[in-house]
Short mmCIF file of C-alpha atoms in Angstrom, two decimals:
data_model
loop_
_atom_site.label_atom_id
_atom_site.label_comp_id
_atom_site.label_asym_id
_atom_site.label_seq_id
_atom_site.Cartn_x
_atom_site.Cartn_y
_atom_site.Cartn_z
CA UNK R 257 88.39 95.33 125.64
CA UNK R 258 91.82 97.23 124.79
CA UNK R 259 94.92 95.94 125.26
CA UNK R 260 96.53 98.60 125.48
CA UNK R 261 97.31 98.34 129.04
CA UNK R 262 98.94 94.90 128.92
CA UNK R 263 100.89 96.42 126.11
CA UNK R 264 102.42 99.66 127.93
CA UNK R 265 103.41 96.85 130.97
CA UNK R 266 105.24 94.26 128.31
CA UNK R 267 107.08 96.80 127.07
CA UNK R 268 107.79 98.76 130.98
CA UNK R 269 109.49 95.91 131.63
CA UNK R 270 112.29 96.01 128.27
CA UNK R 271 116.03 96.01 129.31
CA UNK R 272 117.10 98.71 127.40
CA UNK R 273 120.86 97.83 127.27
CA UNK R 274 121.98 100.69 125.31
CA UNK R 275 120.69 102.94 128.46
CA UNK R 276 121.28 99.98 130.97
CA UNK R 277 117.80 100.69 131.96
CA UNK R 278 114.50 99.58 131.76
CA UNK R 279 112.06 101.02 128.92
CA UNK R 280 109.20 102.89 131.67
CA UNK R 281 112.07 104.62 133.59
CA UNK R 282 113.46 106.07 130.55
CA UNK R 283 109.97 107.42 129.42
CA UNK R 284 110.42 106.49 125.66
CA UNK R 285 107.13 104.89 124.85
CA UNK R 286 105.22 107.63 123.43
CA UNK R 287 102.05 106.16 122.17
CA UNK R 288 100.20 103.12 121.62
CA UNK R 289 97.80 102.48 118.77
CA UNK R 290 95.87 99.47 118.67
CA UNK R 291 93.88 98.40 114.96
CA UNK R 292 92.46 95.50 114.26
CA UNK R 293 95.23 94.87 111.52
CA UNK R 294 97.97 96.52 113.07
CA UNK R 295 99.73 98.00 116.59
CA UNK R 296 102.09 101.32 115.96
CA UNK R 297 104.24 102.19 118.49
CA UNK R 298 105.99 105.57 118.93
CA UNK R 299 109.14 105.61 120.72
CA UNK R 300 111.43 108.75 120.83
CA UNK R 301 115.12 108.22 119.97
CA UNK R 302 116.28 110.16 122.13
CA UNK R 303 120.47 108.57 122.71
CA UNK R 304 119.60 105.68 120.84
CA UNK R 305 122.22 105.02 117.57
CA UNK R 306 120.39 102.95 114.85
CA UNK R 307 122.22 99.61 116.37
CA UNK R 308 120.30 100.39 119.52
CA UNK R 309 117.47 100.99 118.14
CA UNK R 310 117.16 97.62 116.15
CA UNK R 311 118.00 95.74 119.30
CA UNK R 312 115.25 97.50 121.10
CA UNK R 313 112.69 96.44 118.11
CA UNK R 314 113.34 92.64 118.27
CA UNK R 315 113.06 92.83 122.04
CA UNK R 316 109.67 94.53 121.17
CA UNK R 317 108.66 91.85 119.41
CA UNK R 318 109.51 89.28 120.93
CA UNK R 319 107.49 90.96 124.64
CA UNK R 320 104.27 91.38 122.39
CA UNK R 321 104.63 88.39 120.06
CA UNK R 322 101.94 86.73 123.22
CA UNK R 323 99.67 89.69 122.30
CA UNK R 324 99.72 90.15 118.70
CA UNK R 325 96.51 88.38 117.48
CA UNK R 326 97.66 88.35 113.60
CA UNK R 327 98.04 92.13 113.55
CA UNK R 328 101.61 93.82 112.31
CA UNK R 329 103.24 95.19 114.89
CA UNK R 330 104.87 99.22 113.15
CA UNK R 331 107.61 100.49 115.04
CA UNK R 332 108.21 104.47 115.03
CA UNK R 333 110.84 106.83 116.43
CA UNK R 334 110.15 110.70 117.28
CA UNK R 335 111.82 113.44 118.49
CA UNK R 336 110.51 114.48 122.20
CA UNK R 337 112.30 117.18 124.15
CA UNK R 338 114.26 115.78 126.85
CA UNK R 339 112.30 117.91 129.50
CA UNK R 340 109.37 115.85 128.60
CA UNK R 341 110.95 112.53 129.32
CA UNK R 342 113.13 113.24 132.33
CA UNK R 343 111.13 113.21 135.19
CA UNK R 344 113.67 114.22 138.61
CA UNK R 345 111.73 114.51 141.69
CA UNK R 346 114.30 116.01 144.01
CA UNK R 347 117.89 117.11 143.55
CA UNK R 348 120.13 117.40 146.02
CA UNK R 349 123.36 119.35 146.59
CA UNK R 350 126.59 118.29 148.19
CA UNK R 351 128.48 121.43 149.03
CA UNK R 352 131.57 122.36 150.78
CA UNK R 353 133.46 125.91 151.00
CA UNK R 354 136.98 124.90 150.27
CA UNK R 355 137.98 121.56 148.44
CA UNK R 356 140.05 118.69 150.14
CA UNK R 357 136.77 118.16 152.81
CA UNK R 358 135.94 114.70 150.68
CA UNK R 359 132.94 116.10 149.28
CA UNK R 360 132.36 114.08 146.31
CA UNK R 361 133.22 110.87 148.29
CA UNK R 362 130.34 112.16 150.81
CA UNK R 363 128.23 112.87 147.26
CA UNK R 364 128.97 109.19 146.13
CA UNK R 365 127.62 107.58 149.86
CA UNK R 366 124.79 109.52 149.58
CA UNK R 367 123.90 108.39 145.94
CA UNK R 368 124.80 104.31 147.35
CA UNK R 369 122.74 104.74 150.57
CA UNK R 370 119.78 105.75 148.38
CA UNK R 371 120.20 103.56 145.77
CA UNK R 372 120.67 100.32 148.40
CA UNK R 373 116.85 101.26 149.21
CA UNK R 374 115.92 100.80 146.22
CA UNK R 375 116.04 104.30 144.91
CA UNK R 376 116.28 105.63 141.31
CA UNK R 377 119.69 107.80 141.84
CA UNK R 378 121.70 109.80 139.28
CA UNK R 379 125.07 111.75 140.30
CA UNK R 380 125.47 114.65 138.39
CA UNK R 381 128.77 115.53 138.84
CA UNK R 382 129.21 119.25 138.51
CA UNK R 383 132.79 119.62 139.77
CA UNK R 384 134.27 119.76 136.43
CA UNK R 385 137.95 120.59 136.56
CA UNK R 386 138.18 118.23 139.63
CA UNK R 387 136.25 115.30 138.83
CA UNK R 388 136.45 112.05 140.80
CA UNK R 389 133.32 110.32 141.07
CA UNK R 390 134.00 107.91 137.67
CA UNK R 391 136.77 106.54 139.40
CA UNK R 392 134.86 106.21 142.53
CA UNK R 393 132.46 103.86 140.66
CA UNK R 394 134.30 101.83 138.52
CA UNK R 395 132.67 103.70 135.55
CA UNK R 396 135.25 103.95 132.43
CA UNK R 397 133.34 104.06 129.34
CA UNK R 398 132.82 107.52 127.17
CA UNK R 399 129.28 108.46 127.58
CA UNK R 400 127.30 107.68 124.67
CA UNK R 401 124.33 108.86 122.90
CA UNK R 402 123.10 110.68 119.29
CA UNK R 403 122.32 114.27 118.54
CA UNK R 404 119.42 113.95 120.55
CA UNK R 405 120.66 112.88 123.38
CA UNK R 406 123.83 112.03 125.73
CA UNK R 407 123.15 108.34 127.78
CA UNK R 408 124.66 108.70 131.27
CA UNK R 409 126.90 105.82 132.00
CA UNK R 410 125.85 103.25 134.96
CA UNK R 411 127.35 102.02 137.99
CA UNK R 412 127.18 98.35 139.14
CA UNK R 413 124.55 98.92 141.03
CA UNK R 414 123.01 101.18 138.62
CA UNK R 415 123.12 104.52 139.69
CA UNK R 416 123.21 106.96 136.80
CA UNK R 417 126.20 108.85 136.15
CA UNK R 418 127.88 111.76 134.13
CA UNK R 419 130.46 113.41 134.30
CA UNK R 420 133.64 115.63 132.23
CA UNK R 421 135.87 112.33 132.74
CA UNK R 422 133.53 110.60 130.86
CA UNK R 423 134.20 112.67 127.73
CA UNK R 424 137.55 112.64 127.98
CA UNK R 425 139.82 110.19 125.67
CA UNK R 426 142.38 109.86 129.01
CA UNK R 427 140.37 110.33 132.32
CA UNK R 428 143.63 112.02 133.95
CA UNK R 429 143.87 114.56 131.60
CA UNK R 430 143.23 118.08 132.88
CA UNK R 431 140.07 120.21 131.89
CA UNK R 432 141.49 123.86 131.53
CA UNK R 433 137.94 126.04 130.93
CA UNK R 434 137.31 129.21 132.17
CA UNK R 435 134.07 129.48 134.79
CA UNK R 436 131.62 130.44 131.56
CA UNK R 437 132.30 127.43 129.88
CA UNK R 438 132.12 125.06 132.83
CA UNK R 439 128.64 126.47 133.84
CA UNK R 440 127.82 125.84 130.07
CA UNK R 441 128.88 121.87 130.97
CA UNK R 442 126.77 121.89 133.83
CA UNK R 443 124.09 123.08 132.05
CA UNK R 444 124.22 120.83 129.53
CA UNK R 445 124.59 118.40 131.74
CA UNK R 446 120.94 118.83 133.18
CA UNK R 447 119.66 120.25 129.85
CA UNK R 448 120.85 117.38 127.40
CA UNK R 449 121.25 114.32 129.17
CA UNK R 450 118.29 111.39 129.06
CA UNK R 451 117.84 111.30 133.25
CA UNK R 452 114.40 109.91 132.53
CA UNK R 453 112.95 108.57 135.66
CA UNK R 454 114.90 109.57 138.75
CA UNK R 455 113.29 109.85 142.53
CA UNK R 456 116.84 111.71 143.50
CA UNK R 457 119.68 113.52 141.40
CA UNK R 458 122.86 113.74 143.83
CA UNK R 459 124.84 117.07 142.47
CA UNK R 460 128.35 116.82 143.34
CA UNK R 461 129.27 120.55 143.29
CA UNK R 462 132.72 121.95 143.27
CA UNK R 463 134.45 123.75 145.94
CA UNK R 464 133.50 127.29 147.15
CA UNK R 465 131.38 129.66 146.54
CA UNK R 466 132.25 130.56 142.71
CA UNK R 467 130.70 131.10 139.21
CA UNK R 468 129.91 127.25 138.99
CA UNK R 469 128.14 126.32 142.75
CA UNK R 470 126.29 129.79 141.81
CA UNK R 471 124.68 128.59 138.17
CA UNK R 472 123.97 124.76 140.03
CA UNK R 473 122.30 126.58 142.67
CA UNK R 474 120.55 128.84 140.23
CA UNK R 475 119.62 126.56 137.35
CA UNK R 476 118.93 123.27 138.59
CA UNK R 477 115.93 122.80 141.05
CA UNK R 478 117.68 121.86 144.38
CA UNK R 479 115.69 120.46 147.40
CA UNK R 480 118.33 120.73 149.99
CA UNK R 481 121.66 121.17 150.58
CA UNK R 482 124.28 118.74 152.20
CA UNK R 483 127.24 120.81 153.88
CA UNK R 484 130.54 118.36 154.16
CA UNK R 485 133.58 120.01 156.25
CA UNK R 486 136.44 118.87 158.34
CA UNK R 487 137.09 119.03 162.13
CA UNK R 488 139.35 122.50 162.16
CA UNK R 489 138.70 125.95 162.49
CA UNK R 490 139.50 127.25 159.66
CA UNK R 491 137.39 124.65 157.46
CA UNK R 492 134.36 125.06 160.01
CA UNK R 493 134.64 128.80 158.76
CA UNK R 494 134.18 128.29 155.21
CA UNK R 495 131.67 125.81 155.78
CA UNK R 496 129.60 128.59 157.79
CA UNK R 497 130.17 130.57 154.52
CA UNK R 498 128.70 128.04 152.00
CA UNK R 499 125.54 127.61 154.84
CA UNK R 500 125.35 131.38 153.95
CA UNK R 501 125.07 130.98 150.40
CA UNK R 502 122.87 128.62 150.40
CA UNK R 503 120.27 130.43 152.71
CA UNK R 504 121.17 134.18 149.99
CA UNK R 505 120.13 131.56 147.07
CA UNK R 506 117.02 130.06 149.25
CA UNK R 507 118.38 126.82 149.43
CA UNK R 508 117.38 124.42 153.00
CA UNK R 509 119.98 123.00 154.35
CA UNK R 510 119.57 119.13 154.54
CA UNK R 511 122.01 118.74 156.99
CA UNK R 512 126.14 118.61 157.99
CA UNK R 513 128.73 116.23 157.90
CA UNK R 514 132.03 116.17 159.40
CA UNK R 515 134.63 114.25 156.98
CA UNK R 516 137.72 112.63 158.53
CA UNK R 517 136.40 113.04 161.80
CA UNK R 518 138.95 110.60 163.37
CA UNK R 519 141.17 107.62 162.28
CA UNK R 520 139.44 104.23 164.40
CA UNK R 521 142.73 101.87 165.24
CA UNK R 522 141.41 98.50 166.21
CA UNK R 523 144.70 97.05 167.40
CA UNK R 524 144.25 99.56 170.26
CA UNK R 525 141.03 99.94 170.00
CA UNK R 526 141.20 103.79 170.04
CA UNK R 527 139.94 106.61 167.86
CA UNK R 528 142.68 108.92 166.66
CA UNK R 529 141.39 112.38 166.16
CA UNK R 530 143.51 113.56 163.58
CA UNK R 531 142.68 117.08 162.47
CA UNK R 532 141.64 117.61 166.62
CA UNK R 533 138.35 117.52 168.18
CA UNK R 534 134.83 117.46 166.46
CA UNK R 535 132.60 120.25 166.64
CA UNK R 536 130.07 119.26 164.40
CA UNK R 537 127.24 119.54 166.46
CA UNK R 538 128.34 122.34 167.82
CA UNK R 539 128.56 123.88 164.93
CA UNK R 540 125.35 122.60 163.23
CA UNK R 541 123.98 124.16 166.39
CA UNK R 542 125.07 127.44 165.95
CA UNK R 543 124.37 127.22 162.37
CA UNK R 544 120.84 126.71 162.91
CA UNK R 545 120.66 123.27 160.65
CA UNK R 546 120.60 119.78 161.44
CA UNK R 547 124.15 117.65 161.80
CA UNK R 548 124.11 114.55 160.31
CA UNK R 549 127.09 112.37 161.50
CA UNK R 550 130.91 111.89 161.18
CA UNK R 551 132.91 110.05 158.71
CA UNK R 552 136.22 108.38 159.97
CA UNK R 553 139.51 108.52 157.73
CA UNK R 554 138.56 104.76 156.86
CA UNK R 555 141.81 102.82 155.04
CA UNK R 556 139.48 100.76 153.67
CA UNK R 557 137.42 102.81 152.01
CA UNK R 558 139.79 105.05 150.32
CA UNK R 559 141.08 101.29 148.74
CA UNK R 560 137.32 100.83 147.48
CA UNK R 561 136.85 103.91 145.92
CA UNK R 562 140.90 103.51 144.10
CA UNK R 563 139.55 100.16 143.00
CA UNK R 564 135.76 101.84 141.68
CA UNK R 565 133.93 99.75 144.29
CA UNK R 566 132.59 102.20 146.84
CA UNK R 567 129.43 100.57 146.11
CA UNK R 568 130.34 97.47 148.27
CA UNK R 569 131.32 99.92 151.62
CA UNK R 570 129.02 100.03 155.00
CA UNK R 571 129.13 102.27 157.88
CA UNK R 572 126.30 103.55 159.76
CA UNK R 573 126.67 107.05 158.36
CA UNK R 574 125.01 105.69 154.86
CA UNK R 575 121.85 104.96 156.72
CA UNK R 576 122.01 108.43 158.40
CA UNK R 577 122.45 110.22 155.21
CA UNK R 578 119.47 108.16 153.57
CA UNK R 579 117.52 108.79 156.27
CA UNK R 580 118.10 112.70 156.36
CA UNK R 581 117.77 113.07 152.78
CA UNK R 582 114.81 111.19 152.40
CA UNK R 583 113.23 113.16 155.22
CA UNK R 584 113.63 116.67 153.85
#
């Protein structure tokens, strides 16, 4: 009987630390070979420097040392195209028409409320002259890889992440590109980046309706679309205008949120409305698409996200977004 099996599940199992994953969600295990003198392995390299990859050999054989009945154990590494070894099953958009609307702290619930139930999440974060989302997350590390590959970095909680401020040698430095190169990045970012196993890629895109929403929304496969806006007229305009891209691109629309709906006090136990009254149903109404909820201005969770912990926030909007993306 071949072992083969119990072999592929020893190894599934391998922390791979470089990756801060495990080795059967980053798809490297190529191919198993089992000889009555000998077991070869192929692994592809892909992000793995030569340090990583020695690591990852002793903690090979130290998972199949139960296994090995006196056989050598051959370790190989191969090149495999990336689009054979990520594996994203949906990708979702957050959107908004104009910036300031808290888009990519709606992007970074959305990635948390997925992740808490026990989802494989990535943030891609496509807003690349205003990027936020490392900071969010604690994440402070350059992204790492080899010519094969870049290695997204990971949250605590391990979502995946990556994103221009990850590249940069000072996070608050500015990125000054013109809209070709940035939808290059972007790109590159879905083209060139070991995702490996994800069940959802959250895209935080940047604001409006320019050259870079336009090559996310044509080059990446999107399942749905999550509108974020704020409770004034003029915002609820532009959001009607990204809901109008999104339908001229063929893009659903998962669903809208209304950011900063209101500001709770708890000494007077009173909601504030702060930028006037919601509409959001209303509007999602009129629209045509589903609303999703309201987000309060919360104190508390803008001092999360300053100190990278957004991770450790609850509010019942979390479980609505999980439950709306998951649905659609």
């Amino acid at each position: 009987m071949s072992i083969e099996p119990e072999i592929r599940e020893a190894l599934g199992k391998i922390y791979v630390a470089a990756a801060g994953r495990i080795l059967a969600d980053l798809n490297l295990l190529r191919n198993v070979e089992v000889e009555p003198d000998k077991i070869k392995l192929s692994l592809a390299g892909a992000g793995l420097s030569e340090d990583s990859r020695k690591v990852l050999q002793q903690e090979i054989g130290l998972a199949l040392k139960p296994l090995l009945d006196k056989q050598k154990l051959e370790i190989e590494y191969i090149t495999v195209p990336l689009n054979e070894l990520n594996r994203v099953k949906k990708v979702v958009a957050v959107m908004s028409g104009k910036g300031g609307v808290g888009k990519s702290l709606i992007t970074g619930l959305c990635a948390v409320a997925l992740n808490r139930q026990g989802y494989r999440v990535g943030i891609l974060d496509a807003d690349i002259t205003g990027s936020s989302i490392p900071k969010m997350f604690g994440a402070n590390e350059h992204l790492s890889g080899n010519e094969e590959a870049i290695l997204p970095a990971k949250s605590p909680a391990g979502i995946s992440l990556v994103s221009t401020s990850l590249l940069l040698s000072n996070q608050s430095d500015a990125v000054i590109w013109r809209g070709p190169l940035i939808s290059k990045m972007i790109n590159q970012f879905w083209d060139d980046v070991l995702w490996g196993e994800l069940d959802y890629m959250i895209v935080d895109l940047p604001p409006g309706t320019s050259d870079a929403a336009l090559t996310v929304l044509q080059s990446l496969p999107i399942s749905g679309i999550v509108v974020v806006f704020t409770p004034q007229g003029l915002v609820e305009m532009v959001a009607r205008k990204a809901v109008s891209m999104a339908g001229k691109m063929g893009k659903s629309i998962i669903g809208l949120v209304e950011n900063m709906a209101y500001l709770k006090v708890p000494e007077l136990d009173k909601k504030i409305e702060v930028f006037g009254a919601g509409h959001g149903e209303e509007l999602a109404k009129s629209i045509g698409v589903p609303f999703i909820g309201q987000m309060p201005l919360d104190p508390a969770l803008a001092a999360l996200c300053d100190n990278g912990d957004i991770e450790k926030y609850s509010h019942p909007l979390l479980d609505e977004l999980e439950k709306a993306i998951s649905r659609s």
